[in-house]
PDB file of C-alpha atoms in Angstrom:
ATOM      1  CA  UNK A   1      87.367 -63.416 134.627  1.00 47.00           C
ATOM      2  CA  UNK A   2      88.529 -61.270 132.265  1.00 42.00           C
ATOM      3  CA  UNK A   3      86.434 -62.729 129.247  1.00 42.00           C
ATOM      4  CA  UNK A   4      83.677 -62.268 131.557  1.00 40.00           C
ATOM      5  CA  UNK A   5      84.030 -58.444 132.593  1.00 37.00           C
ATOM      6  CA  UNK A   6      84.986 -57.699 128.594  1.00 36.00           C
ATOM      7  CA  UNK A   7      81.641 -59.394 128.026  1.00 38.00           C
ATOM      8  CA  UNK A   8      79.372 -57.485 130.139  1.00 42.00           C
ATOM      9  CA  UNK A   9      80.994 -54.455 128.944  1.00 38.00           C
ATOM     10  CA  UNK A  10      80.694 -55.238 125.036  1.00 38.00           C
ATOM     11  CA  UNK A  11      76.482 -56.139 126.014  1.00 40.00           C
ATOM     12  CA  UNK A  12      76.171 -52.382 127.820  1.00 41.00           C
ATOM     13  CA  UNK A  13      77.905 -50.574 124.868  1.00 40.00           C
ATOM     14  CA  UNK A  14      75.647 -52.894 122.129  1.00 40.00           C
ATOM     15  CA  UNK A  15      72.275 -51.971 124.847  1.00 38.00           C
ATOM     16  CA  UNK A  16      73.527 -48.394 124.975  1.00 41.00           C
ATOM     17  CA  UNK A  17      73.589 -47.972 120.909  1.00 47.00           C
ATOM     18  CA  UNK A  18      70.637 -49.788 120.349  1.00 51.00           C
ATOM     19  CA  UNK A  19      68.967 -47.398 123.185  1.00 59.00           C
ATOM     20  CA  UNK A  20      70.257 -44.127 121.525  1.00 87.00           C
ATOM     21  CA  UNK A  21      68.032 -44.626 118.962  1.00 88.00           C
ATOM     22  CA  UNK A  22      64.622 -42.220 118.979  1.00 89.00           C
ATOM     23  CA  UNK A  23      61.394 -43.631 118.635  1.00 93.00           C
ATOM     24  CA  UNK A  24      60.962 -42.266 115.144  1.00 91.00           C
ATOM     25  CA  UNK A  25      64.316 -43.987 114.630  1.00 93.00           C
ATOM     26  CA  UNK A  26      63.521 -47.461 115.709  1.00 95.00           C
ATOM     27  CA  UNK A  27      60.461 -46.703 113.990  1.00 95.00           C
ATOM     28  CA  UNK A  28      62.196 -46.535 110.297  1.00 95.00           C
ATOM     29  CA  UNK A  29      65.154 -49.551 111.391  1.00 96.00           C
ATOM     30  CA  UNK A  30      61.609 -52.106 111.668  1.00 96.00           C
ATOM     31  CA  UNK A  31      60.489 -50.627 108.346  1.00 96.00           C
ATOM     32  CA  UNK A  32      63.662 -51.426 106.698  1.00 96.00           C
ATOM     33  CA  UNK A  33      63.805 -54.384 108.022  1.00 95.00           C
ATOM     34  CA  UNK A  34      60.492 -55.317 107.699  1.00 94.00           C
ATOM     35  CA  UNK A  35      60.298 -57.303 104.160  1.00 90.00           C
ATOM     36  CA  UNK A  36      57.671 -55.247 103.051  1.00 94.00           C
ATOM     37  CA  UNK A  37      58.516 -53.644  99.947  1.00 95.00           C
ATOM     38  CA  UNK A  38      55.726 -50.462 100.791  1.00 96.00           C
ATOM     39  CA  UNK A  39      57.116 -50.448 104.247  1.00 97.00           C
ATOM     40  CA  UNK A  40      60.848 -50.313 103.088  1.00 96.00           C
ATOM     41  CA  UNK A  41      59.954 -47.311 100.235  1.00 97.00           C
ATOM     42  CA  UNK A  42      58.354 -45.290 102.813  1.00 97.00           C
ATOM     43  CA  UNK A  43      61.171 -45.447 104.787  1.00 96.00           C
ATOM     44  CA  UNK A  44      63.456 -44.617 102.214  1.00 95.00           C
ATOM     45  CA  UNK A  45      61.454 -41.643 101.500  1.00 96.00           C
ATOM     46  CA  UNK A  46      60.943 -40.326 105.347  1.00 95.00           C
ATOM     47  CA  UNK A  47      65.237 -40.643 105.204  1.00 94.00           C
ATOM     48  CA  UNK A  48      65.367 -38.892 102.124  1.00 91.00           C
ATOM     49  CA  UNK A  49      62.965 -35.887 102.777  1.00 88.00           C
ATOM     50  CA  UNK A  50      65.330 -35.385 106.233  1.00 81.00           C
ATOM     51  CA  UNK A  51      68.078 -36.603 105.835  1.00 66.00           C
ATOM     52  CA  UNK A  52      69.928 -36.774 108.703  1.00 67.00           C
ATOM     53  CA  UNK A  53      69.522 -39.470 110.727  1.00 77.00           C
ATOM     54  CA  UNK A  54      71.258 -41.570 113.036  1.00 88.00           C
ATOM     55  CA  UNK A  55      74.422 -43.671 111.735  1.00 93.00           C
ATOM     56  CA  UNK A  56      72.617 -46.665 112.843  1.00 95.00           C
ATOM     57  CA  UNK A  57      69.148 -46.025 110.468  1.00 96.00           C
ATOM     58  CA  UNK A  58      71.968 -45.437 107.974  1.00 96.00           C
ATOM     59  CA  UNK A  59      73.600 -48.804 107.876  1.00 97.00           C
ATOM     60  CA  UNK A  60      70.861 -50.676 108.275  1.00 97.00           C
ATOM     61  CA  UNK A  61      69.202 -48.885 104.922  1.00 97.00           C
ATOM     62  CA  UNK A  62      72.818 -49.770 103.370  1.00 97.00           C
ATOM     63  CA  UNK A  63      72.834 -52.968 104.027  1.00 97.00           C
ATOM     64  CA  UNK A  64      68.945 -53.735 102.730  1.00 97.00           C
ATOM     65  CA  UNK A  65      70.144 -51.930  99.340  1.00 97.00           C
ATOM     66  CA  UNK A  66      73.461 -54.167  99.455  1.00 97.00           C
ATOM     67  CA  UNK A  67      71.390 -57.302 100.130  1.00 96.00           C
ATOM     68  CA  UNK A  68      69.032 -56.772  97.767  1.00 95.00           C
ATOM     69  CA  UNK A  69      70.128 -55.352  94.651  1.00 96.00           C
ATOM     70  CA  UNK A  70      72.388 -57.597  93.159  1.00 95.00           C
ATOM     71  CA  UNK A  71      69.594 -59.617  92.214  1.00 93.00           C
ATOM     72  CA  UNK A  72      66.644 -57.176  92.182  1.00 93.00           C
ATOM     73  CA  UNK A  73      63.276 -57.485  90.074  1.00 93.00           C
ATOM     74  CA  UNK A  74      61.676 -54.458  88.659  1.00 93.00           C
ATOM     75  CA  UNK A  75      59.113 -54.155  91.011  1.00 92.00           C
ATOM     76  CA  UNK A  76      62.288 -53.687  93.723  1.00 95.00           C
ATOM     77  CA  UNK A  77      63.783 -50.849  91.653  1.00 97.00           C
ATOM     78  CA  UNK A  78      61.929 -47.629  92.327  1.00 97.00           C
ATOM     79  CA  UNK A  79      61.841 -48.485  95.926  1.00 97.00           C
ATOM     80  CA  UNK A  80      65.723 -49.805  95.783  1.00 97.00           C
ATOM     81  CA  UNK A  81      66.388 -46.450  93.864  1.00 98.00           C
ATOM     82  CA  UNK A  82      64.563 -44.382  96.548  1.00 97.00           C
ATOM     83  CA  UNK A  83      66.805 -46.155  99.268  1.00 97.00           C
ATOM     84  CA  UNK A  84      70.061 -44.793  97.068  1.00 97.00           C
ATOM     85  CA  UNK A  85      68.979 -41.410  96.878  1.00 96.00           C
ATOM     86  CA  UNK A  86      68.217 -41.216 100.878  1.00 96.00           C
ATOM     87  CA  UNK A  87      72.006 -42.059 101.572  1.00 96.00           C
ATOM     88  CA  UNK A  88      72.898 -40.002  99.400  1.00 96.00           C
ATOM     89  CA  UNK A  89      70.449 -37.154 101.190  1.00 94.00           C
ATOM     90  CA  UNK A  90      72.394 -38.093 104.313  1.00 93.00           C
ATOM     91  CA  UNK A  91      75.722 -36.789 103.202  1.00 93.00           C
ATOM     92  CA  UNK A  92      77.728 -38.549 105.215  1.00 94.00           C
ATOM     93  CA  UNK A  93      80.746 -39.948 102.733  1.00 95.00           C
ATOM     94  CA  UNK A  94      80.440 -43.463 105.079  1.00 96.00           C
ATOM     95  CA  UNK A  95      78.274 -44.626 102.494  1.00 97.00           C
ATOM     96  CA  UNK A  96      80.171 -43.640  99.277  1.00 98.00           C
ATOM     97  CA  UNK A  97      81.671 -47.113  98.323  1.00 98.00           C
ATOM     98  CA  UNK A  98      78.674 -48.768  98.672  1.00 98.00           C
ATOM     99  CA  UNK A  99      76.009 -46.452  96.620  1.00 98.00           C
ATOM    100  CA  UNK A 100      79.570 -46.817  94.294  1.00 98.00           C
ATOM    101  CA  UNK A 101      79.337 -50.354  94.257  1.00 98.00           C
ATOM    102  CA  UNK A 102      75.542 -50.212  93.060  1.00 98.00           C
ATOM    103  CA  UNK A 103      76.264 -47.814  90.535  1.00 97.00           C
ATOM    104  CA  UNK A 104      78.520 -50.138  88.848  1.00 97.00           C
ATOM    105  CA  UNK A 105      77.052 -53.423  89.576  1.00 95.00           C
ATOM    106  CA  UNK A 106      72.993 -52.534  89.323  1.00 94.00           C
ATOM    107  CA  UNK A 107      71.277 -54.553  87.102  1.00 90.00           C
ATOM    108  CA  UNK A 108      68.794 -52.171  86.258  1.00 95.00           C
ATOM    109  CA  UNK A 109      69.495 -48.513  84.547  1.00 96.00           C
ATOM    110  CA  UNK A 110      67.260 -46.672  86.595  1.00 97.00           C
ATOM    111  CA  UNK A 111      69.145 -48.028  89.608  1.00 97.00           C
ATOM    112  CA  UNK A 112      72.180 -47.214  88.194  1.00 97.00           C
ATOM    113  CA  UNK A 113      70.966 -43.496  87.780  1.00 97.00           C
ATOM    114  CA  UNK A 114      69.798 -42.917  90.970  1.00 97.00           C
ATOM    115  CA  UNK A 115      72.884 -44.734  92.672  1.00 98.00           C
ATOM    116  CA  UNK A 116      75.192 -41.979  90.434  1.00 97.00           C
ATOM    117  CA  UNK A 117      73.138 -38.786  91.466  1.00 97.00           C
ATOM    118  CA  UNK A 118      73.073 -39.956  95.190  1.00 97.00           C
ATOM    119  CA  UNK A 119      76.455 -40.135  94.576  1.00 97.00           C
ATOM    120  CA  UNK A 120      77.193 -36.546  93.696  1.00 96.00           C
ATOM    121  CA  UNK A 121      74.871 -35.388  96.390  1.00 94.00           C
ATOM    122  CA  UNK A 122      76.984 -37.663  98.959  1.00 92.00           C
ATOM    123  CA  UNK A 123      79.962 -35.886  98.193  1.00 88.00           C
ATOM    124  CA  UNK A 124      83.842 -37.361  98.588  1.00 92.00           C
ATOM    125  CA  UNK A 125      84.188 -40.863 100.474  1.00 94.00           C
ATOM    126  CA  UNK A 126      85.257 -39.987 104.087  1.00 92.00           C
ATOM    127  CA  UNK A 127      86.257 -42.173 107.353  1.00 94.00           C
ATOM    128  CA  UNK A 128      85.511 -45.842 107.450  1.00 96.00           C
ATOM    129  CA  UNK A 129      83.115 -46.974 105.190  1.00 98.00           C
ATOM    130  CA  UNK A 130      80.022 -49.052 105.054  1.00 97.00           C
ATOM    131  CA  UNK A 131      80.864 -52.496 104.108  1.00 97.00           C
ATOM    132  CA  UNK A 132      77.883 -55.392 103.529  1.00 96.00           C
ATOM    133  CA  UNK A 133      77.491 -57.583 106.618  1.00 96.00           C
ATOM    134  CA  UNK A 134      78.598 -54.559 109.135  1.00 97.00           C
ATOM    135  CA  UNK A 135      74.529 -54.505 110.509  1.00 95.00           C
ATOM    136  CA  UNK A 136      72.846 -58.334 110.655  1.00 94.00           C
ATOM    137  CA  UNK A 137      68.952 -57.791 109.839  1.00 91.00           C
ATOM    138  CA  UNK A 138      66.880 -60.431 108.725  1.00 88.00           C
ATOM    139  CA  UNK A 139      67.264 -61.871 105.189  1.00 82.00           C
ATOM    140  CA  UNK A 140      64.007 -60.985 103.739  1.00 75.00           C
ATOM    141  CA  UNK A 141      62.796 -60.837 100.086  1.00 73.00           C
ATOM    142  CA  UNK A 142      60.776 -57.541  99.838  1.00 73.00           C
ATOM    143  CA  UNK A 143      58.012 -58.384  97.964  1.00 70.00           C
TER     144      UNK A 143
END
């Protein structure tokens, strides 16, 4: 019974963050996690030019540019690099170790740029932070 009751109440907290999402905000989460590589850099850039936007836009974007970095092509780069840069817009210090962890491990120089400004624009590392596999979204290639 108890299973049962913790249950229901895990499924009403998941339905109530999923809810407290805007429209524009579940908007930009299907962008991200779209697989279209024009779809993904717009949303990158709508983050960036505002910057502060719900935690849960945030991880998702985090989690795309965790995904797919590590083995990016250069046509993924300026729209990867526009993805660092709108964390970094969000300043929320959540995000910190992993724009750090593309800094260091980008395969591409231009990445690695943009990963170390967003980084100074992020500020310190603060609370819990954003670790890859904390939001599932669908394993896509961006192309």
């Amino acid at each position: 019974m108890k299973r049962i009751l913790l249950s229901i109440v895990l499924l009403c907290f998941v339905s109530l963050s999923h809810a407290a999402l805007n429209p524009a905000e579940k908007r930009l989460v299907a962008m991200l996690e779209s697989g279209d590589l024009s779809q993904l850099k717009s949303a990158a850039k709508q983050i960036e030019g505002r910057g502060g936007y719900d935690q849960q836009v945030l991880d998702v974007a985090a989690e795309v540019l965790l995904q797919v970095y590590p083995d990016a092509w250069d046509g993924q780069i300026d729209t990867l690099s526009w993805l660092a840069r709108a964390l970094g817009s969000s300043h929320n210090g959540r995000y910190y170790d992993a724009l750090q962890e593309v800094r260091v491990g980008a395969p591409h120089k231009k990445l690695t740029k943009h990963a170390k400004k967003a980084l100074k624009e992020l500020g310190p590392a603060q609370g819990e932070q954003y670790r890859r596999g904390m939001v599932k979204i669908p394993t896509n290639d961006y192309q």
